[in-house]
mmCIF file of C-alpha atoms and ligand atoms in Angstrom:
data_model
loop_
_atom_site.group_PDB
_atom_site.id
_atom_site.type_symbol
_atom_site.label_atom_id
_atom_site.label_comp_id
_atom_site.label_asym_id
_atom_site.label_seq_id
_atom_site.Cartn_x
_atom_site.Cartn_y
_atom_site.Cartn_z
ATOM 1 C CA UNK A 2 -24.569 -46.932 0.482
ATOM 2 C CA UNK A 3 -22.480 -50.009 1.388
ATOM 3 C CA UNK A 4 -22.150 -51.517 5.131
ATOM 4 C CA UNK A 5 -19.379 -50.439 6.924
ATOM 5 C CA UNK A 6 -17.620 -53.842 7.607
ATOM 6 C CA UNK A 7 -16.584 -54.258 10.615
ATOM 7 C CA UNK A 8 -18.077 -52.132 13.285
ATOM 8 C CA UNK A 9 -21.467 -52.337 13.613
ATOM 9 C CA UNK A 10 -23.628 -48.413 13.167
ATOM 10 C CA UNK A 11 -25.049 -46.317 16.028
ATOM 11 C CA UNK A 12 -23.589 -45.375 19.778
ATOM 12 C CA UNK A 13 -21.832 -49.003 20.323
ATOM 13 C CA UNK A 14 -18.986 -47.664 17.660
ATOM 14 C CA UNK A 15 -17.107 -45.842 20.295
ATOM 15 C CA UNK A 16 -14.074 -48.104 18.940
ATOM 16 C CA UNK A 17 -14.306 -45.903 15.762
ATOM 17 C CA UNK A 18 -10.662 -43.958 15.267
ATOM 18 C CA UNK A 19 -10.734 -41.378 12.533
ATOM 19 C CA UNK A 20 -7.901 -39.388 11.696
ATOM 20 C CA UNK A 21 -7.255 -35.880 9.259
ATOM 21 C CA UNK A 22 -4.197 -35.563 7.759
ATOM 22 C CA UNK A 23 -3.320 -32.418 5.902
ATOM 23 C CA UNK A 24 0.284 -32.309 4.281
ATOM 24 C CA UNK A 25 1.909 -28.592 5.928
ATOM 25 C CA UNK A 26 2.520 -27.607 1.781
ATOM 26 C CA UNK A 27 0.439 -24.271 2.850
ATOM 27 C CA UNK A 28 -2.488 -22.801 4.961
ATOM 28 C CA UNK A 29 -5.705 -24.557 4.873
ATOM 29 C CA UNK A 30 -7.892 -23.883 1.841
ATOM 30 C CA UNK A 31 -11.508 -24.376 1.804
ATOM 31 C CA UNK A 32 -11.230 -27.693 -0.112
ATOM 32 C CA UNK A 33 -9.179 -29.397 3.384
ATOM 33 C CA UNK A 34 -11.049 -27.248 5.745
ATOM 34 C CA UNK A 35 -14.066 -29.778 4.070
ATOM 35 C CA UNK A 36 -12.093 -32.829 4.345
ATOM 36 C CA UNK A 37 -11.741 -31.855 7.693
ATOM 37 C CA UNK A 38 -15.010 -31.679 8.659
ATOM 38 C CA UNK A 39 -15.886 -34.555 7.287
ATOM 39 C CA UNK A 40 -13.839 -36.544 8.947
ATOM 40 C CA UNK A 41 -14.078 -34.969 11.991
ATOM 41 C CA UNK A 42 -18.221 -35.165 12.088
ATOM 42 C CA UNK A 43 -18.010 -38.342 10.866
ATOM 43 C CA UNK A 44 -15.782 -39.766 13.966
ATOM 44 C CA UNK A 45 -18.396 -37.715 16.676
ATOM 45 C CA UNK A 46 -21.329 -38.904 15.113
ATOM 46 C CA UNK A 47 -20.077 -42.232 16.064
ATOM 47 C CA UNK A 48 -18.314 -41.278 18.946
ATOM 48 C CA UNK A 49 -15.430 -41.886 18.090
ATOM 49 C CA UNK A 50 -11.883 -40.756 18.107
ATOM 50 C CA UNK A 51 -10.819 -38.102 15.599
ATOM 51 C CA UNK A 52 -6.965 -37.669 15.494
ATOM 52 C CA UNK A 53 -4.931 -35.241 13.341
ATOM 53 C CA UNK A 54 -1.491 -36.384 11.617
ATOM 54 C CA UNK A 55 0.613 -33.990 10.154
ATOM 55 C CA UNK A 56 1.877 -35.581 6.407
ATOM 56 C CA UNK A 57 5.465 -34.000 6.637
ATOM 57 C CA UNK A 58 7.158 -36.806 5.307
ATOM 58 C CA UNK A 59 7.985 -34.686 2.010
ATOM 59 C CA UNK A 60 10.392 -32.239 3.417
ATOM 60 C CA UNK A 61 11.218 -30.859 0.330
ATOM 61 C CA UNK A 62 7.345 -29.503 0.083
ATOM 62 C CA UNK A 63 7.211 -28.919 3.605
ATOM 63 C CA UNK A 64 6.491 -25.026 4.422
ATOM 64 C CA UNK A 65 7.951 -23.618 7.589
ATOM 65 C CA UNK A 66 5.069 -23.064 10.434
ATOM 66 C CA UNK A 67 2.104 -24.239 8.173
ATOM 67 C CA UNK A 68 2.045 -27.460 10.471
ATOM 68 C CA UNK A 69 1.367 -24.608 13.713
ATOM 69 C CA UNK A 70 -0.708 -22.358 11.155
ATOM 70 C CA UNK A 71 -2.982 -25.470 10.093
ATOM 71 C CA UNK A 72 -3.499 -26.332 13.563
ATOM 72 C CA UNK A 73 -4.317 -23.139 14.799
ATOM 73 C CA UNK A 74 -7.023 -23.292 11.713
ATOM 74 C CA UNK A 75 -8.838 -26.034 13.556
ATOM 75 C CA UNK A 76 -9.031 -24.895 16.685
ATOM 76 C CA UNK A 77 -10.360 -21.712 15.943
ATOM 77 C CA UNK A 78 -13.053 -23.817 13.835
ATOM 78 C CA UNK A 79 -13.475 -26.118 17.148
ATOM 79 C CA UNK A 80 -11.915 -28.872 15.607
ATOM 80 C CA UNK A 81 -10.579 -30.213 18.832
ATOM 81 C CA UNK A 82 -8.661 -33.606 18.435
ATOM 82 C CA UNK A 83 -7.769 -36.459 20.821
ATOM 83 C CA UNK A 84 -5.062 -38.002 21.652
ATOM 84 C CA UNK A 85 -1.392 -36.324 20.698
ATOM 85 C CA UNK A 86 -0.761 -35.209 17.104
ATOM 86 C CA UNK A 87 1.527 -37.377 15.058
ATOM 87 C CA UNK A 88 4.307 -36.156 12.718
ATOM 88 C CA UNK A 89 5.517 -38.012 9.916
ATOM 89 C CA UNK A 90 9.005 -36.884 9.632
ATOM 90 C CA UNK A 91 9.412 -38.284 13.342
ATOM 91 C CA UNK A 92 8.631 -41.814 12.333
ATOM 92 C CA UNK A 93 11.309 -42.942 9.768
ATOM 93 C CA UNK A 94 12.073 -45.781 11.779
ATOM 94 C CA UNK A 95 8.862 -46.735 11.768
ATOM 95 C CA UNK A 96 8.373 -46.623 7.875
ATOM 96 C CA UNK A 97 12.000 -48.572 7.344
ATOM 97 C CA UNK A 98 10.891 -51.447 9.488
ATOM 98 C CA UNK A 99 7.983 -51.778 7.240
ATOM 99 C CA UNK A 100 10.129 -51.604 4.101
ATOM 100 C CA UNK A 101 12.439 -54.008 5.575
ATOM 101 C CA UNK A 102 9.745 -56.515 6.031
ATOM 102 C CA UNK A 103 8.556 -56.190 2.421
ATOM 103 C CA UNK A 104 12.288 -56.306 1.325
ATOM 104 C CA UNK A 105 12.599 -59.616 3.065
ATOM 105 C CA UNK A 106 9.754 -61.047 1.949
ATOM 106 C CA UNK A 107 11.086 -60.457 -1.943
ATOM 107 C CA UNK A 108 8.400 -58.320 -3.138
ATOM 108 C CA UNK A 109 10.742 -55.513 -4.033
ATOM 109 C CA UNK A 110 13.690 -53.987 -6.356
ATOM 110 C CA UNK A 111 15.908 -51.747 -6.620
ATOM 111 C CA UNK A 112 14.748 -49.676 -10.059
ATOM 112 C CA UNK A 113 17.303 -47.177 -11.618
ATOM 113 C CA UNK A 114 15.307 -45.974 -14.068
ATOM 114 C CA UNK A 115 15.107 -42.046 -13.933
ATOM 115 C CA UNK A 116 12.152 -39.795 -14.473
ATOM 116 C CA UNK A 117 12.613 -39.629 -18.255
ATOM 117 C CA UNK A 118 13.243 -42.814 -18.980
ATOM 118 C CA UNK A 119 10.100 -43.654 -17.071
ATOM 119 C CA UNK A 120 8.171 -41.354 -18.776
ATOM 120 C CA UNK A 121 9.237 -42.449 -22.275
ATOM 121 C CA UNK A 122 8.626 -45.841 -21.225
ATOM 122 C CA UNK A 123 5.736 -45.692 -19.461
ATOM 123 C CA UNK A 124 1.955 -45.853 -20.477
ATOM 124 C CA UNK A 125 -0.285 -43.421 -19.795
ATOM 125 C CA UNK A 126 -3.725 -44.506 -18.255
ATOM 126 C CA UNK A 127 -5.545 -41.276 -17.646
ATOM 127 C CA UNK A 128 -2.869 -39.353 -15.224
ATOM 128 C CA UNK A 129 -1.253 -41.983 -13.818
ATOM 129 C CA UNK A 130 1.936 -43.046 -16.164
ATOM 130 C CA UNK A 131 2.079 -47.143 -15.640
ATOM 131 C CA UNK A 132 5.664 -48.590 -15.174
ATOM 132 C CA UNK A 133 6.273 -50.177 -17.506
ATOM 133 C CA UNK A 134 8.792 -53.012 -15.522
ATOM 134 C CA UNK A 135 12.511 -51.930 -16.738
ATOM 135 C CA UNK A 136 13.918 -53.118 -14.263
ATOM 136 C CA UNK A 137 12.097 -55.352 -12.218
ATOM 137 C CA UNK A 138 14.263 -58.431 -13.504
ATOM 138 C CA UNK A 139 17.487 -56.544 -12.634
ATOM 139 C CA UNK A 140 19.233 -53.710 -13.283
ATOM 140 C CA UNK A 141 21.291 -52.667 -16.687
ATOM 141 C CA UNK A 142 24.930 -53.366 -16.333
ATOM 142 C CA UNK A 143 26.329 -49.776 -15.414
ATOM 143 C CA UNK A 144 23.412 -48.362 -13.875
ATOM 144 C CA UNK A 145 22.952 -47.936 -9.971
ATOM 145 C CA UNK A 146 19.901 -48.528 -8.141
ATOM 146 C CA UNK A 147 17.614 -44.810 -7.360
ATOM 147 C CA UNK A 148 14.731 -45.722 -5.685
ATOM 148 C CA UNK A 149 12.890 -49.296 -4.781
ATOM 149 C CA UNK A 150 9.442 -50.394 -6.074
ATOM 150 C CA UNK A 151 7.040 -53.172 -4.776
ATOM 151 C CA UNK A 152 5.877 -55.712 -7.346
ATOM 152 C CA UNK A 153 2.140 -55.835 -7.605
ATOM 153 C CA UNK A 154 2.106 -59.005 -9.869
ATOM 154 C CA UNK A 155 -1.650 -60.034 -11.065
ATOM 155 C CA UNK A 156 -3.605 -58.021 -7.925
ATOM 156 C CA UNK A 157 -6.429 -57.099 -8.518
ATOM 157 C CA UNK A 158 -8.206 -54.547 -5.633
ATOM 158 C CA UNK A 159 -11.736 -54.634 -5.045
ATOM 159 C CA UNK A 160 -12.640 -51.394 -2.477
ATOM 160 C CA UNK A 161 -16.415 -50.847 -1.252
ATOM 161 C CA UNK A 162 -15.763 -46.661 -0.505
ATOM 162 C CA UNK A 163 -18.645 -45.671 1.689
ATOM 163 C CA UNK A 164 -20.142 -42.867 -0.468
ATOM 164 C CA UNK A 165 -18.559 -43.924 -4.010
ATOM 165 C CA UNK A 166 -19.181 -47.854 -4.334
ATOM 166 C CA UNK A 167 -17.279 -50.484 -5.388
ATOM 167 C CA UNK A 168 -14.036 -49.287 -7.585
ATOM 168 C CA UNK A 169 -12.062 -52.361 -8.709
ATOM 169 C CA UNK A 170 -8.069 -51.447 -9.770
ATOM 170 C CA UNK A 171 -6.213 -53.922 -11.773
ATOM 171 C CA UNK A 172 -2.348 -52.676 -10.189
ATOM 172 C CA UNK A 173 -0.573 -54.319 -12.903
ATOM 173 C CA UNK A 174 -2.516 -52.513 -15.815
ATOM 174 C CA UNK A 175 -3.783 -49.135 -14.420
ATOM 175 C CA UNK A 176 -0.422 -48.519 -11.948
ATOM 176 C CA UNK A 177 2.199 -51.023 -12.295
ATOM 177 C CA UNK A 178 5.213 -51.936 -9.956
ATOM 178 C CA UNK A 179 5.296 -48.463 -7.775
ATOM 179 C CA UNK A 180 7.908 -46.742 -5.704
ATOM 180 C CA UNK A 181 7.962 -46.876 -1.608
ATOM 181 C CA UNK A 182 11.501 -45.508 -1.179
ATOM 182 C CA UNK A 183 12.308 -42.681 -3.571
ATOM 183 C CA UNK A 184 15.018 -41.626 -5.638
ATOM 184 C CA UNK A 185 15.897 -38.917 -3.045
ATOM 185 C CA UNK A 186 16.026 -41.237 -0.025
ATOM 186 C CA UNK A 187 12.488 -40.290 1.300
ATOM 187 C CA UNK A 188 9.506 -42.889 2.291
ATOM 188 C CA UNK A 189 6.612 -42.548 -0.074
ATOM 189 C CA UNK A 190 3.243 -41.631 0.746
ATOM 190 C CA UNK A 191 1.627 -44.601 0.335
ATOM 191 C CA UNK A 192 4.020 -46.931 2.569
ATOM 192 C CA UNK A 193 3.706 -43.676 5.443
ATOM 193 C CA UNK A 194 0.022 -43.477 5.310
ATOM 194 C CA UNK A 195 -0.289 -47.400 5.496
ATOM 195 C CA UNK A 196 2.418 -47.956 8.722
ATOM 196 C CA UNK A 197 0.759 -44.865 10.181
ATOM 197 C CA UNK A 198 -3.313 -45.581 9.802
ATOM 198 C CA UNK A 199 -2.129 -49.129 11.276
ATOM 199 C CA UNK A 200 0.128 -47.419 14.592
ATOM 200 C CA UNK A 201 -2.831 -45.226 14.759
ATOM 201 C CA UNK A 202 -5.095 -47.812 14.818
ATOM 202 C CA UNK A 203 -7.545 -46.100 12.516
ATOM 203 C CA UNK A 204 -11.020 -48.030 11.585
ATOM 204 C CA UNK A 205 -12.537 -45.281 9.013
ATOM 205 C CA UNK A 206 -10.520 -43.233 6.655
ATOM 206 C CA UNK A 207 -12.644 -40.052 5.673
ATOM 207 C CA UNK A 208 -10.886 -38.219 3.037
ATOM 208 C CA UNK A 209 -10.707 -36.293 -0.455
ATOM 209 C CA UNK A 210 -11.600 -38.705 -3.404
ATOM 210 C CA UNK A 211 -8.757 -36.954 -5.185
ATOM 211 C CA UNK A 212 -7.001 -39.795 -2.981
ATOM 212 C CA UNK A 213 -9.339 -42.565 -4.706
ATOM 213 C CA UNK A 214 -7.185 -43.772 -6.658
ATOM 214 C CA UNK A 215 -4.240 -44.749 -3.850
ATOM 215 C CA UNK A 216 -6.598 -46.990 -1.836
ATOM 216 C CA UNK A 217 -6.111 -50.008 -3.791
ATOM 217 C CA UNK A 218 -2.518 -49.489 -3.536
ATOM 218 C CA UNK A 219 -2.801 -48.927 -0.112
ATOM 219 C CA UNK A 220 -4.778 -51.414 0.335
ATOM 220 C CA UNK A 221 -2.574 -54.101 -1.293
ATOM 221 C CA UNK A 222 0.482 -52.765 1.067
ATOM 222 C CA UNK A 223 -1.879 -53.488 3.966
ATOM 223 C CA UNK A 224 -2.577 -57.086 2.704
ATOM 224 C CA UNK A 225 1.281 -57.199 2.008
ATOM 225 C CA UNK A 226 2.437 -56.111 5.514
ATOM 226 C CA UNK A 227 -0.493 -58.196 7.317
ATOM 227 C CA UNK A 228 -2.490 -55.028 8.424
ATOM 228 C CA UNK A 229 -6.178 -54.082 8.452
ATOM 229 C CA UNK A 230 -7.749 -52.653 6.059
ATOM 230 C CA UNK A 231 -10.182 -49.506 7.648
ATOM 231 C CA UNK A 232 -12.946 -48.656 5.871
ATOM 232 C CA UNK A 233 -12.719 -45.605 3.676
ATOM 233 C CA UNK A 234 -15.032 -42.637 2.831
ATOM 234 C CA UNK A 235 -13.959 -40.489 -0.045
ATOM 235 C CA UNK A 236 -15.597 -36.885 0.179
ATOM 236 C CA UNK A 237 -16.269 -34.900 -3.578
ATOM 237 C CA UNK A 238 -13.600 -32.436 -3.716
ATOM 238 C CA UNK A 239 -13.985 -28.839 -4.130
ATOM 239 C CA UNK A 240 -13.403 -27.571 -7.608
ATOM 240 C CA UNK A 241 -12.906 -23.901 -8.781
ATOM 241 C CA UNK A 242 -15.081 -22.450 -11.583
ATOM 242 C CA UNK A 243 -12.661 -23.936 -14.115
ATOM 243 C CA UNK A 244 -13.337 -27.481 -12.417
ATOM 244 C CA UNK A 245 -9.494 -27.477 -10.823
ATOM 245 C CA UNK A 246 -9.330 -29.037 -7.337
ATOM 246 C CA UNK A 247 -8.898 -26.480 -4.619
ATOM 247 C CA UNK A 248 -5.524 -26.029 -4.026
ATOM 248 C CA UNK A 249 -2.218 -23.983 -3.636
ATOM 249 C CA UNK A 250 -1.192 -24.365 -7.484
ATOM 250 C CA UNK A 251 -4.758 -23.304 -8.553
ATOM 251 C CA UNK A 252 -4.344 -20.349 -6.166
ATOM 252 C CA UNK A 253 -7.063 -21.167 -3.466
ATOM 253 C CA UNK A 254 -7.559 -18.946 -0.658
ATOM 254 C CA UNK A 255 -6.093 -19.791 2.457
ATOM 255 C CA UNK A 256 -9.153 -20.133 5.254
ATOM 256 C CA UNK A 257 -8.876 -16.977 7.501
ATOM 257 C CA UNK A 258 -9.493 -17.472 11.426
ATOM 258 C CA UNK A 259 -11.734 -14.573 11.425
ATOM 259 C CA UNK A 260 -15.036 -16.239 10.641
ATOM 260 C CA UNK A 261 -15.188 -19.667 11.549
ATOM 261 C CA UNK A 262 -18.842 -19.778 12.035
ATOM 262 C CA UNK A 263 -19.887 -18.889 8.601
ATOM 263 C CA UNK A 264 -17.088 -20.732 7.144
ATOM 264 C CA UNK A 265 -18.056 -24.120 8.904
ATOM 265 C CA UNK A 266 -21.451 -22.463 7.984
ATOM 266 C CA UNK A 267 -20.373 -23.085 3.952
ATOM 267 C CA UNK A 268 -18.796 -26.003 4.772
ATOM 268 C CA UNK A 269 -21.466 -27.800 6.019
ATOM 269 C CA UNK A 270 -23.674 -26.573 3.066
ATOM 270 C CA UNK A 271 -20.905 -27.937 0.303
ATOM 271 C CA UNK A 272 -21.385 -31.623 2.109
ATOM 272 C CA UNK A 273 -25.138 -31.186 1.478
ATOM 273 C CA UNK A 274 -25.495 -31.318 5.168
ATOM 274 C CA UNK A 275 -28.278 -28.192 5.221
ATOM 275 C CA UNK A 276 -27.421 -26.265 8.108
ATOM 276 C CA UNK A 277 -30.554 -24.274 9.387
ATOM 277 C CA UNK A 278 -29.967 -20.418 9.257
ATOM 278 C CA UNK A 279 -29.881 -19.952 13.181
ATOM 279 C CA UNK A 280 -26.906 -21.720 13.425
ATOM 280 C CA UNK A 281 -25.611 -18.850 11.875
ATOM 281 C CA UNK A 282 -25.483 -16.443 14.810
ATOM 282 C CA UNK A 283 -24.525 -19.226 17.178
ATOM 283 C CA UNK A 284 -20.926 -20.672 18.466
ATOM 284 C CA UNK A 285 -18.599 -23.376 15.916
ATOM 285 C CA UNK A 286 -19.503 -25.964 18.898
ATOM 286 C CA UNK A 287 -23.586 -25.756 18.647
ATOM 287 C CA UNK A 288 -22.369 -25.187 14.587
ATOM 288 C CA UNK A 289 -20.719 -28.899 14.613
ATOM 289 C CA UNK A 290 -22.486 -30.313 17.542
ATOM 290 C CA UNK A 291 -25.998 -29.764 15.401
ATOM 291 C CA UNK A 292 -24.074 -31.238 12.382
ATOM 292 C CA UNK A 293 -22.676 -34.060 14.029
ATOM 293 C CA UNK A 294 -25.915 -35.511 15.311
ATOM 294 C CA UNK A 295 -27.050 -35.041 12.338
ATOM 295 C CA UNK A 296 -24.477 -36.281 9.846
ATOM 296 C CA UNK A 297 -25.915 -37.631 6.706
ATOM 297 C CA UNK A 298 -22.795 -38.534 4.282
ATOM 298 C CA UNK A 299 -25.077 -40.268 1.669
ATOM 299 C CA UNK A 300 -26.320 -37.458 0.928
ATOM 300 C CA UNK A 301 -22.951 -36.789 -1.563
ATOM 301 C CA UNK A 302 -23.160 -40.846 -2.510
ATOM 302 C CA UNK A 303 -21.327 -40.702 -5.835
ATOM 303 C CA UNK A 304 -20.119 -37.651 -6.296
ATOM 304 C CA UNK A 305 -16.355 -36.989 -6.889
ATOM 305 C CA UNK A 306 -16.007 -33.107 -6.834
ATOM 306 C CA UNK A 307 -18.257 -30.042 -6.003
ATOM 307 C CA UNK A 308 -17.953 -26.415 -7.669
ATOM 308 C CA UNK A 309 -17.572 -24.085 -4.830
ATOM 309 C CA UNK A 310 -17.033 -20.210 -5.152
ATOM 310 C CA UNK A 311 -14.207 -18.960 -3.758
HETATM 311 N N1 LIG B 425 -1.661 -35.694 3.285
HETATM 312 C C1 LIG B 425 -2.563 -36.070 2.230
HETATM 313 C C2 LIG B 425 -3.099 -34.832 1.553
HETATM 314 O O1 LIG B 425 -3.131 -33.775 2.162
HETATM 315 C C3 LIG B 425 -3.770 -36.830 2.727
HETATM 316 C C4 LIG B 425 -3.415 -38.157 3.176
HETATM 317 C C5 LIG B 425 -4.600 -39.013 3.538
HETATM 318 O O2 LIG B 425 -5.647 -38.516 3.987
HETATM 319 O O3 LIG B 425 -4.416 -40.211 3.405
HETATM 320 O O4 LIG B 425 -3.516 -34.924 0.409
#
């Protein structure tokens, strides 16, 4: 398993900030509940901070109250936070400065090229659809601008991910020139999570590794906007019995509040964490204290996705 760079291991990494960040699309399924965790035991084993963010940025998949119904989730789990909980669709201003700095710094354009067009365009590496450029030397006379895109020239990301190894993205190739201010006026994800890990002051991102593949572009933002880079952990995600990822188009089952123990109970068995039986008839806080002090996250080294039954 590769170093963590900065910080150095054991009780002095009390400077550790960790953060969960569910988008409010639904309830909590199984597959976040784990990401969760992770995250969370992750931050206590170092005594850390673990913060939660709520990834409402994309109002138009936004659900009413599954912000208040996810939180509720984690407390009844004992997934206590610190510090208050941070809501993307509050921080606009904080994403435009950000956009305004790249913009000045001539490392974006306008792009007016809509979805079909892109997709006839584009090339397809595995499920990303590359960019192909249209319009990064201006737009077509009689077209107006829809969106903006950052150039990602020759770079070339190198990421050392705590439990999968090195993964090396060439932008240009695999993703091409990508959007940070969409077609229908909203921030994207990957300039919000970038301006937000930074405000937050987050040193170890602990997520899904269905998110993987955004680091490098993430990562190149950072480098772009002069900001750290944290180190990142990316968990296997849970996969149905047909091998889909756990989620509210593949019909997952919202986590109930009923039975937190033995659901932490699974969790903790999914991340390969072997939870001994008694801890089955105890409270979620001896559940995650137990698994906190003993936290072993290289135990899933290499591995992208779990089957679970649901
Ligand atoms: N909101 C994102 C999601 O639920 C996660 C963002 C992140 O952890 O960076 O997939």
């Amino acid at each position: 398993m590769p170093k963590r760079p900065s910080l150095p291991d054991g009780p002095y990494r009390s400077q550790y900030r960790g953060r969960f960040a569910p988008s409010p699309t639904g309830p909590l399924h199984f597959g976040s509940l784990v990401a969760a965790v992770g995250s969370y035991l992750d931050a206590r084993h170092h005594q850390g901070k673990w913060l939660v963010r709520i990834d409402d940025l994309d109002t138009p998949r936004t659900v009413g109250g599954a912000a208040a119904d996810i939180l509720a989730t984690l407390e009844s789990h004992g997934l206590h936070w610190d510090e208050q909980v941070i809501y993307q669709s509050q921080r606009t201003a904080e994403y435009e400065r950000a956009f305004l700095q790249l913009q000045e710094s001539g490392m974006m354009y306008p792009c007016a090229c809509s979805r079909k067009e892109i997709a006839d365009s584009a090339l397809q590496r595995g499920n990303e659809l590359v960019y192909s450029g249209s319009c990064r030397n201006g737009i077509a006379a009689g077209k107006t601008a829809r969106s903006w895109r950052v150039r990602v020239d020759d770079a070339v990301i190198t990421l050392d991910d705590l439990l999968q190894g090195m993964t090396t993205q060439d932008l240009a190739s695999e993703i091409g020139d990508f959007v940070l201010l969409r077609a229908d006026g909203l921030y994207a994800y990957q300039l919000a999570v970038v301006v937000d890990d930074a405000a937050q002051g987050i040193t170890d991102v602990v997520r899904g590794a269905d998110l993987l593949c955004s680091t490098p572009r993430q990562i190149y933002l950072q480098q772009l906007l002069g900001l750290k880079t944290p180190s990142y952990m990316h968990l296997p995600v849970a996969v149905n019995a047909r091998g889909e990822k756990l989620s509210k188009q593949t019909l997952a089952k919202p986590v109930t509040r009923h039975s937190p123990v033995s659901t932490l109970f699974n969790a903790l068995a999914f991340l390969r964490q072997y939870p001994p039986d008694e801890l089955r008839s105890g409270t979620t806080e001896e559940m995650l204290d137990w698994a906190a002090a003993n936290w072993k996250p290289e135990r899933l080294s290499n591995c992208l996705h779990l089957p679970v039954s649901t």
